[in-house]
Coordinates of C-alpha atoms in Angstrom, one line a residue:
Chain A
M25 CA 4.3 47.8 -28.3
A26 CA 2.8 45.5 -30.8
T27 CA 5.0 46.5 -33.6
T28 CA 8.1 46.0 -31.7
L29 CA 7.1 42.9 -30.7
T30 CA 6.5 41.8 -34.3
H31 CA 9.7 43.1 -35.6
L32 CA 12.1 41.9 -32.8
P33 CA 11.9 38.2 -33.8
E34 CA 13.0 38.7 -37.4
N35 CA 16.0 40.8 -36.0
R36 CA 17.0 38.3 -33.5
P37 CA 16.5 34.8 -34.8
D38 CA 17.1 33.3 -31.6
L39 CA 13.9 34.6 -30.1
R40 CA 11.7 33.4 -33.0
V41 CA 9.2 30.9 -32.1
N42 CA 10.5 27.7 -33.3
R43 CA 7.6 25.5 -34.8
T44 CA 9.7 23.2 -37.1
P45 CA 11.0 20.5 -34.7
G46 CA 14.6 20.8 -34.1
R47 CA 16.0 22.5 -37.1
K48 CA 17.4 25.6 -35.2
N49 CA 18.7 23.8 -32.1
P50 CA 20.5 20.4 -33.0
G51 CA 22.5 20.5 -29.8
K52 CA 19.4 21.1 -27.6
R53 CA 17.4 18.7 -29.6
A54 CA 20.2 15.9 -29.0
A55 CA 20.3 16.5 -25.2
T56 CA 16.5 16.4 -25.1
V57 CA 16.5 12.9 -26.9
V58 CA 19.3 11.6 -24.8
A59 CA 17.4 12.8 -21.5
L60 CA 14.1 11.1 -22.8
V61 CA 15.9 7.9 -23.7
A62 CA 17.5 7.8 -20.2
G63 CA 13.9 8.0 -18.8
A64 CA 12.4 5.6 -21.3
L65 CA 15.0 3.0 -20.1
F66 CA 14.4 3.9 -16.4
A67 CA 10.7 3.4 -17.2
G68 CA 10.7 0.8 -19.6
L69 CA 13.5 -1.7 -19.0
P70 CA 11.9 -3.4 -15.9
V71 CA 8.8 -3.8 -18.1
L72 CA 10.6 -5.3 -20.9
W73 CA 12.6 -7.6 -18.5
M74 CA 9.0 -8.7 -17.1
L75 CA 7.9 -9.5 -20.6
S76 CA 10.9 -11.2 -21.7
S77 CA 11.1 -13.3 -18.5
S78 CA 7.4 -14.6 -19.0
F79 CA 8.8 -16.3 -22.2
K80 CA 11.8 -17.7 -20.6
T81 CA 11.9 -21.2 -19.2
N82 CA 12.6 -21.4 -15.4
G83 CA 16.2 -22.7 -16.1
E84 CA 17.0 -19.7 -18.5
M85 CA 15.9 -17.3 -15.7
F86 CA 19.1 -18.1 -14.0
A87 CA 21.3 -17.9 -16.9
F88 CA 24.4 -15.9 -16.2
P89 CA 25.1 -13.2 -17.6
P90 CA 21.3 -12.4 -17.6
R91 CA 20.0 -11.9 -21.1
L92 CA 17.2 -9.5 -21.9
L93 CA 16.0 -11.3 -25.3
T94 CA 15.5 -15.1 -25.1
E95 CA 16.5 -17.1 -28.2
N96 CA 13.6 -19.2 -28.1
V97 CA 10.3 -17.8 -27.0
N98 CA 8.6 -20.3 -24.8
L99 CA 4.9 -20.1 -23.9
G100 CA 5.1 -22.7 -20.8
A101 CA 4.7 -20.2 -18.3
Y102 CA 1.4 -19.1 -19.7
S103 CA 0.1 -22.5 -20.5
E104 CA 1.0 -23.6 -17.1
I105 CA -1.1 -20.7 -15.5
L106 CA -4.1 -20.9 -17.9
S107 CA -4.5 -24.8 -17.3
D108 CA -4.3 -24.5 -13.6
P109 CA -7.9 -24.1 -12.4
V110 CA -7.0 -22.3 -9.1
K111 CA -4.9 -19.7 -11.2
V112 CA -8.0 -19.3 -13.7
R113 CA -10.0 -18.8 -10.6
F114 CA -8.1 -15.8 -9.5
F115 CA -8.9 -14.1 -12.9
V116 CA -12.6 -15.0 -12.8
N117 CA -12.9 -13.5 -9.4
S118 CA -11.2 -10.3 -10.4
Y119 CA -13.3 -9.8 -13.6
V120 CA -16.6 -10.6 -11.6
I121 CA -15.9 -8.3 -8.8
A122 CA -14.4 -5.4 -11.0
F123 CA -17.2 -5.6 -13.4
A124 CA -19.8 -5.5 -10.5
V125 CA -18.0 -2.6 -8.8
T126 CA -17.9 -0.6 -12.0
C127 CA -21.7 -1.4 -12.9
L128 CA -23.0 -0.6 -9.4
T129 CA -20.6 2.5 -8.9
L130 CA -21.8 4.1 -12.2
L131 CA -25.5 3.5 -11.2
V132 CA -25.1 5.2 -7.7
G133 CA -22.7 7.9 -9.1
I134 CA -25.1 8.8 -11.9
L135 CA -28.2 9.1 -9.6
A136 CA -26.1 11.2 -7.0
G137 CA -24.2 13.4 -9.7
F138 CA -27.6 14.4 -11.2
A139 CA -28.9 15.4 -7.7
F140 CA -25.9 17.4 -7.2
S141 CA -25.9 19.0 -10.6
R142 CA -29.7 19.7 -11.1
F143 CA -31.3 20.1 -7.6
E144 CA -31.0 22.4 -4.7
F145 CA -31.5 21.0 -1.4
P146 CA -30.7 21.6 2.4
L147 CA -27.4 20.0 3.4
K148 CA -26.0 20.0 -0.1
K149 CA -22.7 21.8 0.8
T150 CA -22.2 19.5 3.9
L151 CA -22.9 16.3 2.0
N152 CA -20.5 17.5 -0.6
V153 CA -17.8 18.2 1.8
V154 CA -18.4 14.7 3.3
I155 CA -18.0 13.0 0.1
V156 CA -14.9 15.0 -0.8
S157 CA -13.2 14.1 2.5
V158 CA -14.0 10.5 2.4
Q159 CA -11.2 10.1 -0.1
A160 CA -8.8 11.0 2.5
V161 CA -9.6 8.2 4.9
P162 CA -6.8 5.9 5.1
P163 CA -7.9 2.2 4.2
I164 CA -6.1 0.7 7.2
T165 CA -8.4 2.7 9.6
L166 CA -11.6 1.1 7.8
L167 CA -10.0 -2.3 7.6
I168 CA -10.6 -3.4 11.4
P169 CA -14.3 -2.5 11.6
Y170 CA -14.8 -3.9 7.9
F171 CA -13.4 -7.1 9.2
G172 CA -15.9 -7.1 12.2
L173 CA -18.6 -5.9 10.0
M174 CA -18.2 -8.5 7.2
V175 CA -17.9 -11.4 9.7
G176 CA -21.1 -10.1 11.3
L177 CA -23.2 -9.6 8.4
R178 CA -21.8 -12.9 7.0
L179 CA -20.2 -11.3 4.0
Y180 CA -17.0 -12.2 4.9
N181 CA -14.9 -14.4 2.2
T182 CA -17.9 -13.4 -0.3
Y183 CA -18.1 -11.5 -3.6
P184 CA -20.6 -8.9 -2.0
G185 CA -18.3 -8.4 0.9
L186 CA -15.5 -7.2 -1.4
I187 CA -17.8 -5.4 -4.0
L188 CA -19.4 -3.3 -1.1
T189 CA -16.1 -2.6 0.2
Y190 CA -14.6 -1.3 -2.9
M191 CA -17.5 0.9 -3.6
V192 CA -16.7 3.2 -0.7
F193 CA -13.5 4.1 -2.4
T194 CA -14.9 4.2 -6.0
I195 CA -18.3 6.1 -5.4
P196 CA -16.9 9.5 -4.1
Y197 CA -14.6 9.9 -7.2
A198 CA -17.6 8.8 -9.4
I199 CA -19.9 11.2 -7.9
I200 CA -17.4 14.2 -8.1
M201 CA -16.5 13.2 -11.7
L202 CA -20.1 12.8 -12.8
T203 CA -21.5 15.9 -11.0
G204 CA -18.8 18.0 -12.8
Y205 CA -19.6 16.4 -15.9
F206 CA -23.4 17.0 -15.8
N207 CA -22.6 20.6 -14.8
T208 CA -20.9 20.9 -18.2
L209 CA -24.3 19.9 -20.0
P210 CA -26.6 22.9 -20.5
R211 CA -30.0 22.6 -18.4
E212 CA -31.9 23.6 -21.4
L213 CA -31.3 20.0 -22.7
D214 CA -33.1 18.0 -19.9
E215 CA -35.7 20.8 -19.1
A216 CA -37.0 20.4 -22.6
V217 CA -38.5 17.0 -21.8
K218 CA -40.6 18.8 -19.0
V219 CA -42.5 20.5 -21.9
D220 CA -43.7 16.9 -22.9
G221 CA -44.7 16.3 -19.2
A222 CA -41.9 13.9 -18.4
G223 CA -40.2 14.2 -15.1
P224 CA -36.4 14.3 -14.2
W225 CA -36.1 10.6 -14.0
T226 CA -36.9 10.3 -17.8
A227 CA -34.6 13.4 -18.5
L228 CA -31.9 11.9 -16.6
W229 CA -32.1 8.5 -18.5
R230 CA -33.4 9.4 -21.8
I231 CA -31.3 12.7 -22.3
L232 CA -28.2 13.3 -19.9
V233 CA -27.1 9.7 -19.7
P234 CA -26.6 9.3 -23.5
I235 CA -24.7 12.5 -23.7
A236 CA -22.4 11.7 -20.7
V237 CA -21.1 8.5 -22.3
P238 CA -17.4 9.8 -22.4
G239 CA -17.5 10.9 -18.7
L240 CA -19.2 7.5 -17.9
V241 CA -16.4 5.8 -19.8
S242 CA -13.7 7.6 -17.8
V243 CA -15.1 7.0 -14.5
G244 CA -15.8 3.4 -15.4
I245 CA -12.2 2.8 -16.3
Y246 CA -10.9 4.3 -13.1
T247 CA -13.4 2.4 -11.1
F248 CA -12.3 -0.8 -12.9
M249 CA -8.9 -0.2 -12.3
I250 CA -9.4 0.4 -8.5
A251 CA -11.1 -3.0 -8.1
W252 CA -8.9 -4.8 -10.3
N253 CA -5.6 -3.6 -8.3
E254 CA -7.0 -3.6 -4.7
F255 CA -4.8 -5.5 -2.4
L256 CA -5.3 -4.7 1.3
F257 CA -9.1 -5.6 1.7
A258 CA -8.7 -8.6 -0.7
L259 CA -6.1 -9.9 1.4
T260 CA -8.1 -9.5 4.6
L261 CA -11.8 -10.0 3.8
T262 CA -11.2 -13.3 2.0
R263 CA -9.9 -16.7 3.3
T264 CA -10.1 -19.5 0.7
E265 CA -8.1 -19.9 -2.2
D266 CA -11.3 -19.8 -4.5
M267 CA -12.2 -16.3 -3.4
R268 CA -8.8 -14.8 -3.9
T269 CA -8.3 -12.1 -6.6
V270 CA -5.3 -11.7 -8.9
P271 CA -3.1 -9.4 -6.8
I272 CA -3.5 -11.9 -4.0
G273 CA -3.1 -14.7 -6.2
I274 CA 0.3 -13.4 -7.3
Q275 CA 1.4 -12.8 -3.6
L276 CA 0.2 -16.5 -2.9
L277 CA 2.2 -18.1 -5.9
M278 CA 5.3 -15.8 -4.9
G279 CA 4.9 -17.5 -1.4
Q280 CA 4.6 -21.1 -2.6
H281 CA 7.1 -21.2 -5.5
S282 CA 9.3 -18.2 -5.2
Y283 CA 11.7 -19.2 -7.7
E284 CA 9.4 -19.7 -10.6
W285 CA 10.1 -16.1 -11.8
N286 CA 8.9 -16.9 -15.2
Q287 CA 5.4 -18.0 -14.0
M288 CA 5.2 -15.0 -11.9
M289 CA 6.0 -12.8 -14.6
A290 CA 3.6 -14.5 -16.9
M291 CA 1.0 -14.2 -14.1
S292 CA 1.8 -10.4 -13.9
I293 CA 1.6 -9.9 -17.7
L294 CA -1.8 -11.6 -17.7
G295 CA -2.8 -9.6 -14.6
C296 CA -1.9 -6.1 -16.2
L297 CA -3.6 -6.9 -19.5
P298 CA -7.1 -5.5 -18.8
V299 CA -5.7 -2.1 -17.7
L300 CA -3.3 -2.1 -20.3
I301 CA -6.0 -2.7 -23.1
L302 CA -8.2 0.0 -21.3
F303 CA -5.4 2.3 -21.4
L304 CA -4.5 1.9 -25.2
F305 CA -8.1 2.1 -26.3
F306 CA -9.2 5.0 -24.1
Q307 CA -5.9 6.8 -23.5
R308 CA -7.5 10.4 -23.6
Y309 CA -10.2 9.4 -21.3
F310 CA -8.1 7.6 -19.0
I311 CA -5.4 10.3 -18.5
G312 CA -7.8 13.2 -18.7
G313 CA -10.2 11.7 -16.0
M314 CA -7.8 10.3 -13.6
T315 CA -5.7 13.5 -13.2
A316 CA -8.7 15.7 -13.4
G317 CA -10.5 14.1 -10.5
A318 CA -7.8 14.1 -8.3
V319 CA -6.5 17.7 -9.0
K320 CA -9.5 19.7 -9.7
V321 CA -11.9 18.6 -6.9
Chain B
M19 CA -47.4 11.0 -12.6
T20 CA -46.5 14.6 -12.9
S21 CA -48.2 17.8 -11.8
T22 CA -49.6 18.8 -15.0
Q23 CA -51.5 15.4 -15.4
I24 CA -53.1 15.6 -11.9
K25 CA -56.3 17.7 -11.8
P26 CA -57.8 18.5 -8.3
P27 CA -61.6 19.1 -8.4
A28 CA -62.3 22.7 -9.2
G29 CA -63.7 25.0 -6.5
T30 CA -62.7 22.9 -3.4
A31 CA -59.8 25.2 -1.7
A32 CA -58.9 22.7 1.1
P33 CA -58.0 19.6 -1.3
R34 CA -56.1 22.0 -3.6
A35 CA -54.0 23.3 -0.5
T36 CA -53.1 19.7 0.7
H37 CA -52.4 18.9 -2.8
R38 CA -50.0 21.8 -3.3
R39 CA -48.5 21.1 0.2
R40 CA -47.9 17.4 -1.0
E41 CA -46.5 18.6 -4.4
L42 CA -44.0 20.7 -2.5
L43 CA -43.0 18.0 -0.2
R44 CA -42.4 15.6 -3.1
K45 CA -40.3 18.1 -4.8
R46 CA -38.2 18.7 -1.7
L47 CA -37.7 15.0 -1.4
T48 CA -36.7 14.2 -5.0
P49 CA -33.0 15.0 -4.6
F50 CA -33.0 12.8 -1.8
G51 CA -34.4 10.0 -3.6
Y52 CA -31.6 10.2 -5.8
L53 CA -29.1 10.3 -3.2
S54 CA -30.5 7.7 -1.1
P55 CA -28.2 4.8 -2.3
T56 CA -25.2 7.2 -1.8
I57 CA -26.4 8.2 1.7
I58 CA -27.1 4.6 2.8
L59 CA -23.9 3.5 1.4
M60 CA -21.9 6.2 3.2
I61 CA -23.6 5.7 6.5
V62 CA -23.0 1.8 6.3
L63 CA -19.5 1.9 4.9
M64 CA -18.1 5.0 6.4
A65 CA -20.1 6.4 9.4
V66 CA -20.6 3.3 11.1
P67 CA -17.1 1.9 10.7
I68 CA -15.4 5.1 11.8
V69 CA -17.8 5.1 15.1
M70 CA -16.8 1.4 15.4
V71 CA -13.1 1.8 15.1
I72 CA -13.2 4.7 17.6
G73 CA -15.2 2.6 19.9
Y74 CA -12.7 -0.3 19.5
S75 CA -9.9 1.8 20.3
V76 CA -11.1 2.7 23.9
M77 CA -12.1 -0.9 24.7
D78 CA -9.7 -3.6 26.4
N79 CA -10.1 -6.1 23.5
V80 CA -12.7 -6.5 20.7
I81 CA -13.5 -9.1 18.1
T82 CA -11.8 -11.9 19.8
N83 CA -13.1 -11.1 23.2
K84 CA -17.0 -11.5 23.5
S85 CA -17.5 -8.9 26.2
P86 CA -15.1 -5.9 25.9
E87 CA -14.8 -3.5 28.7
P88 CA -13.9 0.4 28.1
V89 CA -10.5 1.4 29.3
G90 CA -10.5 4.9 28.4
L91 CA -7.3 6.3 26.7
E92 CA -4.9 3.3 28.0
N93 CA -4.6 2.0 24.5
Y94 CA -3.6 5.5 23.3
L95 CA -1.0 5.6 26.1
T96 CA 0.3 2.1 25.2
I97 CA 0.5 2.7 21.4
L98 CA 2.2 6.3 21.8
G99 CA 4.7 4.7 24.4
D100 CA 5.6 2.1 22.1
A101 CA 9.1 2.5 20.4
A102 CA 8.0 0.2 17.5
F103 CA 5.1 2.8 16.7
W104 CA 7.6 5.6 16.4
K105 CA 10.1 3.7 14.3
A106 CA 7.1 2.8 11.9
A107 CA 6.2 6.4 12.1
R108 CA 9.8 7.5 11.3
N109 CA 10.1 5.3 8.5
T110 CA 6.7 6.2 7.0
F111 CA 7.9 9.8 7.0
V112 CA 11.2 9.2 5.5
F113 CA 9.6 6.6 2.8
T114 CA 6.8 9.5 2.1
A115 CA 8.9 12.7 2.0
V116 CA 11.7 11.2 -0.1
S117 CA 9.1 9.6 -2.5
V118 CA 7.2 13.0 -2.7
V119 CA 10.3 15.0 -3.4
V120 CA 11.8 12.7 -5.9
H121 CA 8.3 12.3 -7.7
I122 CA 8.0 16.1 -8.1
V123 CA 11.7 16.5 -9.6
L124 CA 11.2 13.5 -11.9
G125 CA 7.6 14.3 -12.9
L126 CA 8.5 17.9 -13.9
T127 CA 11.7 16.9 -15.7
F128 CA 9.8 14.4 -17.8
A129 CA 6.9 16.7 -18.1
I130 CA 9.2 19.6 -19.4
L131 CA 11.0 17.0 -21.7
L132 CA 7.6 15.8 -23.2
N133 CA 6.6 19.5 -23.6
T134 CA 9.5 20.4 -25.9
E135 CA 8.8 21.7 -29.4
L136 CA 12.2 20.2 -30.6
L137 CA 10.6 16.9 -31.4
G138 CA 7.7 15.6 -33.6
R139 CA 4.3 14.8 -32.2
T140 CA 4.6 10.9 -32.9
T141 CA 8.0 10.7 -31.2
K142 CA 6.7 12.6 -28.2
A143 CA 3.6 10.4 -27.9
L144 CA 5.8 7.3 -28.1
F145 CA 7.9 8.6 -25.0
R146 CA 5.0 9.5 -23.2
V147 CA 3.4 6.0 -23.6
I148 CA 6.8 4.3 -22.3
L149 CA 7.2 7.0 -19.5
V150 CA 3.8 6.3 -18.2
L151 CA 4.2 2.7 -18.2
P152 CA 5.0 2.0 -14.5
W153 CA 1.8 3.6 -13.7
L154 CA -0.2 1.1 -15.4
F155 CA 0.7 -1.8 -13.2
T156 CA -0.9 -2.9 -10.0
V157 CA 1.3 -2.7 -6.8
A158 CA 1.2 -6.5 -6.6
I159 CA 2.9 -6.8 -9.9
I160 CA 5.4 -3.9 -9.3
A161 CA 6.4 -5.6 -6.2
V162 CA 7.0 -9.1 -7.6
L163 CA 8.7 -7.4 -10.7
W164 CA 11.2 -5.5 -8.4
R165 CA 11.8 -8.5 -6.2
M166 CA 13.0 -10.4 -9.2
L167 CA 15.1 -7.4 -10.5
L168 CA 16.6 -6.7 -7.1
S169 CA 17.3 -10.4 -6.0
P170 CA 21.0 -11.0 -5.0
N171 CA 21.4 -12.9 -8.4
G172 CA 19.1 -10.4 -10.3
V173 CA 19.8 -8.1 -13.1
V174 CA 20.3 -4.9 -11.2
N175 CA 23.2 -6.5 -9.2
Y176 CA 24.7 -7.9 -12.4
I177 CA 24.5 -4.3 -14.1
L178 CA 25.9 -2.6 -11.0
E179 CA 28.7 -5.1 -10.7
T180 CA 29.6 -4.9 -14.4
V181 CA 29.7 -1.2 -14.1
G182 CA 31.7 -1.5 -11.0
L183 CA 29.5 0.2 -8.7
T184 CA 28.9 -2.6 -6.2
G185 CA 30.9 -5.7 -5.4
G186 CA 29.1 -8.9 -4.8
Q187 CA 25.5 -9.8 -4.6
V188 CA 23.7 -7.1 -2.7
E189 CA 20.6 -8.3 -0.9
W190 CA 18.6 -5.0 -1.4
L191 CA 15.3 -5.9 0.3
A192 CA 16.6 -8.2 2.9
N193 CA 19.6 -6.0 4.2
P194 CA 18.5 -3.7 7.0
S195 CA 20.6 -0.8 5.8
T196 CA 19.5 -0.8 2.2
A197 CA 15.8 -2.1 2.6
L198 CA 14.0 1.2 3.3
A199 CA 16.0 2.9 0.4
A200 CA 15.1 0.0 -2.0
V201 CA 11.3 0.2 -1.4
T202 CA 11.3 4.0 -1.5
F203 CA 13.0 3.7 -4.8
I204 CA 10.4 1.3 -6.0
N205 CA 7.8 3.5 -4.9
I206 CA 9.4 6.2 -6.9
W207 CA 9.4 4.3 -10.1
S208 CA 5.7 3.4 -9.8
G209 CA 4.6 7.0 -8.9
Y210 CA 6.3 9.6 -10.9
P211 CA 4.0 9.2 -13.9
F212 CA 1.0 10.8 -12.1
Y213 CA 3.0 14.0 -11.7
M214 CA 4.3 13.7 -15.1
I215 CA 1.0 13.5 -16.8
S216 CA -0.6 16.2 -14.4
L217 CA 2.3 18.7 -14.9
L218 CA 2.4 18.0 -18.6
A219 CA -1.3 19.3 -18.8
G220 CA -0.3 22.3 -16.4
L221 CA 2.7 23.3 -18.7
Q222 CA 0.4 23.4 -21.7
G223 CA -1.7 25.6 -19.9
I224 CA 0.8 28.3 -19.4
P225 CA 0.3 31.2 -22.1
R226 CA 3.2 31.2 -24.5
D227 CA 3.4 34.8 -24.6
L228 CA 4.8 34.8 -20.8
Y229 CA 7.8 33.1 -22.2
E230 CA 8.0 35.1 -25.5
A231 CA 8.0 38.4 -23.4
A232 CA 10.6 37.0 -20.9
S233 CA 12.8 36.0 -23.8
I234 CA 12.7 39.5 -25.2
D235 CA 13.5 40.9 -21.7
G236 CA 16.6 38.7 -22.1
A237 CA 15.8 36.0 -19.7
G238 CA 17.6 32.7 -20.4
P239 CA 16.0 29.3 -20.2
V240 CA 17.1 28.9 -16.5
Q241 CA 15.6 32.5 -15.4
R242 CA 12.4 31.5 -17.5
F243 CA 12.0 28.3 -15.6
W244 CA 12.2 29.8 -12.2
A245 CA 10.3 33.2 -13.0
I246 CA 7.5 31.6 -15.0
T247 CA 7.3 27.9 -15.1
I248 CA 7.6 27.2 -11.3
P249 CA 5.3 30.1 -10.3
Q250 CA 2.8 29.2 -12.8
L251 CA 2.7 25.5 -11.7
K252 CA 3.1 26.1 -8.1
P253 CA -0.5 25.6 -7.1
L254 CA -0.8 22.3 -9.1
I255 CA 2.7 21.3 -7.6
I256 CA 1.4 22.0 -4.1
S257 CA -1.9 20.0 -4.6
L258 CA -0.3 17.2 -6.1
A259 CA 2.5 16.9 -3.4
L260 CA -0.2 17.0 -0.8
L261 CA -2.3 14.3 -2.5
D262 CA 0.8 12.3 -2.9
F263 CA 1.7 12.6 0.7
I264 CA -1.7 11.5 1.9
W265 CA -1.5 8.4 -0.5
T266 CA 2.0 7.6 0.2
T267 CA 1.6 7.5 4.1
Q268 CA -1.0 5.1 3.6
Q269 CA 0.9 2.7 1.3
F270 CA 0.6 -0.8 2.6
A271 CA 0.7 -3.4 -0.4
L272 CA 4.1 -2.5 -1.7
I273 CA 5.8 -2.8 1.6
W274 CA 3.8 -5.8 2.5
M275 CA 4.9 -7.6 -0.8
T276 CA 8.4 -6.7 -0.8
T277 CA 9.7 -6.8 2.7
G278 CA 6.6 -7.4 4.9
G279 CA 8.0 -4.4 7.0
G280 CA 11.4 -6.3 7.6
P281 CA 14.2 -7.1 7.7
I282 CA 13.7 -6.7 11.5
D283 CA 11.6 -3.3 11.4
A284 CA 13.7 -1.6 8.9
T285 CA 10.8 -1.0 6.5
E286 CA 7.9 -1.1 8.9
V287 CA 5.6 1.7 8.2
L288 CA 2.4 2.7 10.0
S289 CA 0.0 0.7 7.9
T290 CA 1.9 -2.4 8.2
F291 CA 2.5 -1.9 11.9
T292 CA -1.4 -1.6 12.4
Y293 CA -2.1 -4.6 10.1
K294 CA 0.3 -6.8 12.1
L295 CA -1.3 -5.6 15.4
A296 CA -4.5 -6.7 14.0
F297 CA -4.2 -9.7 11.8
T298 CA -1.2 -11.4 13.2
R299 CA -1.2 -10.5 16.8
Y300 CA -4.7 -10.2 17.1
Q301 CA -4.7 -7.1 19.3
F302 CA -7.6 -5.6 17.6
S303 CA -8.1 -2.7 20.2
E304 CA -4.6 -1.4 19.9
A305 CA -4.5 -1.9 16.2
S306 CA -7.8 0.2 16.2
T307 CA -5.9 2.9 18.4
A308 CA -3.2 3.1 15.8
A309 CA -5.8 3.3 12.8
V310 CA -7.5 6.1 14.6
I311 CA -4.0 8.0 15.0
I312 CA -3.4 7.4 11.4
L313 CA -6.9 8.7 10.5
L314 CA -6.2 11.9 12.6
L315 CA -3.0 12.5 10.7
S316 CA -4.7 12.0 7.2
M317 CA -7.4 14.4 8.1
I318 CA -4.8 17.1 8.9
L319 CA -3.2 16.4 5.6
A320 CA -6.5 16.4 4.0
F321 CA -7.3 19.7 5.5
F322 CA -4.4 21.5 4.0
Y323 CA -5.2 19.7 0.7
A324 CA -8.9 21.0 0.9
R325 CA -7.4 24.5 1.6
S326 CA -4.9 24.5 -1.2
Q327 CA -7.9 23.4 -3.4
R328 CA -9.9 26.3 -2.3
S329 CA -7.4 28.9 -2.8
R330 CA -7.0 27.9 -6.5
D331 CA -10.5 28.5 -7.1

């Protein structure tokens, strides 16, 4: 069997595993490139249009026929946004909330992930099932009681109100991911410190957390993104302009001056910058983390 | 503070026993110490609100009304008898089903294209980054972007008119006959990369010798696709589809920012229907009833998702 397998490809060149890109199949290669270019246009053209529009003047936005590339790059839309304290405040709010949610989620997630990974305790399975199923609870179901709850607790239209709210969506994912991550680290690592008389607390912070940095980065990025992008609760649980986040700010602007597309696009570019930067620098963690958490639970 | 450091007086049996018991209790409670923030948050942010929303759903009116009275299942009868609810349910289903199917097809196609051996690594990496782009934008940005592109004098109309596919300026998002298709298209654009990335990882996990063996048996590319690729990816595809189904039925921001559920109720989905009941008509009880119904539907989907996950282990 083995001999026939090794001999066959030499007799039939079409079956040989092709490791040099495209030499043997120019037709197939061309078709693949054409399909990928079509896909890239589908995905990339709208984004390119957003980018180019943000550098146009508002007059140019309505030029006919529309032009993808603008002749004179204009930064007017950006300077108008960055010089408007109301719009800058949207960004400040989003950064404050997203950072706070990320730090708190990591803290709670590290503690719970450690408990799930290193201890046996009654109700462990039940608690695990609860945490997994929480992820399927529709946001709209929680919205109405949260509105009542936040008004009652005087957290309506405050940072802590939104930060707490977002944590319910970020913590389950953080716990699942970090439990999995801690499980991959051998127990001997943290049990070694017990010889020196130190408890699990020391083992967690001195040994496990420093090793788990890649996992923490991946969970942190995901958490930041959720908090940065959230729309429904930000819309409902804030009231005044100075508490609004970027997604709501974009919507408010659209309502107020719905024809200043260049400003809307500049705001959008500025609004996706943090996520884009995180993606470019941490691409591997980002994709691995995002998909693994959702699909491997 | 650990056991080795504490030395009970020698020879006294009773203190040693209580000490040991206390030690045992402490050991038992340790994991709950680590879990306490999680448990407190889950009770306050999940258990309490769910009990609250179920409670709201059987009251005559809440939040706006100071002394609500129980009305039993009356709200449920009202909601389930409301034609607008069923229209929203139907729209949600169409929006979700079409999105999920096209997501799978596009995601799988792009994943297979990116998994090719006909192109160099850098070329593939470049295409992967471009194809993943729509995934990196928040829904608010996607909504504004497509409102601009799809506006009557926007670039989509310009291109379609130049090619000769449409005549005149189509109001994609403001016309009742095209609005649902338009928001579904936007959702497809923004959601396929999740499948693409996950399926690309799945494709790379299929053993190469399966394909080689099939080739030797004389299977062509189409046969290999149906006999190897699809069966190997099937569990992953089912998981992704169920997850996508759960998420898409809950979509709110995209619809809210593009059409607001309109024109008339052409793009009204369950989440926008519920939101409007609560925050524009202040029918908090009826909105809670709709929210509980959505919760039940989601739990059914989640049950199937959990089962598909378990069967993969």
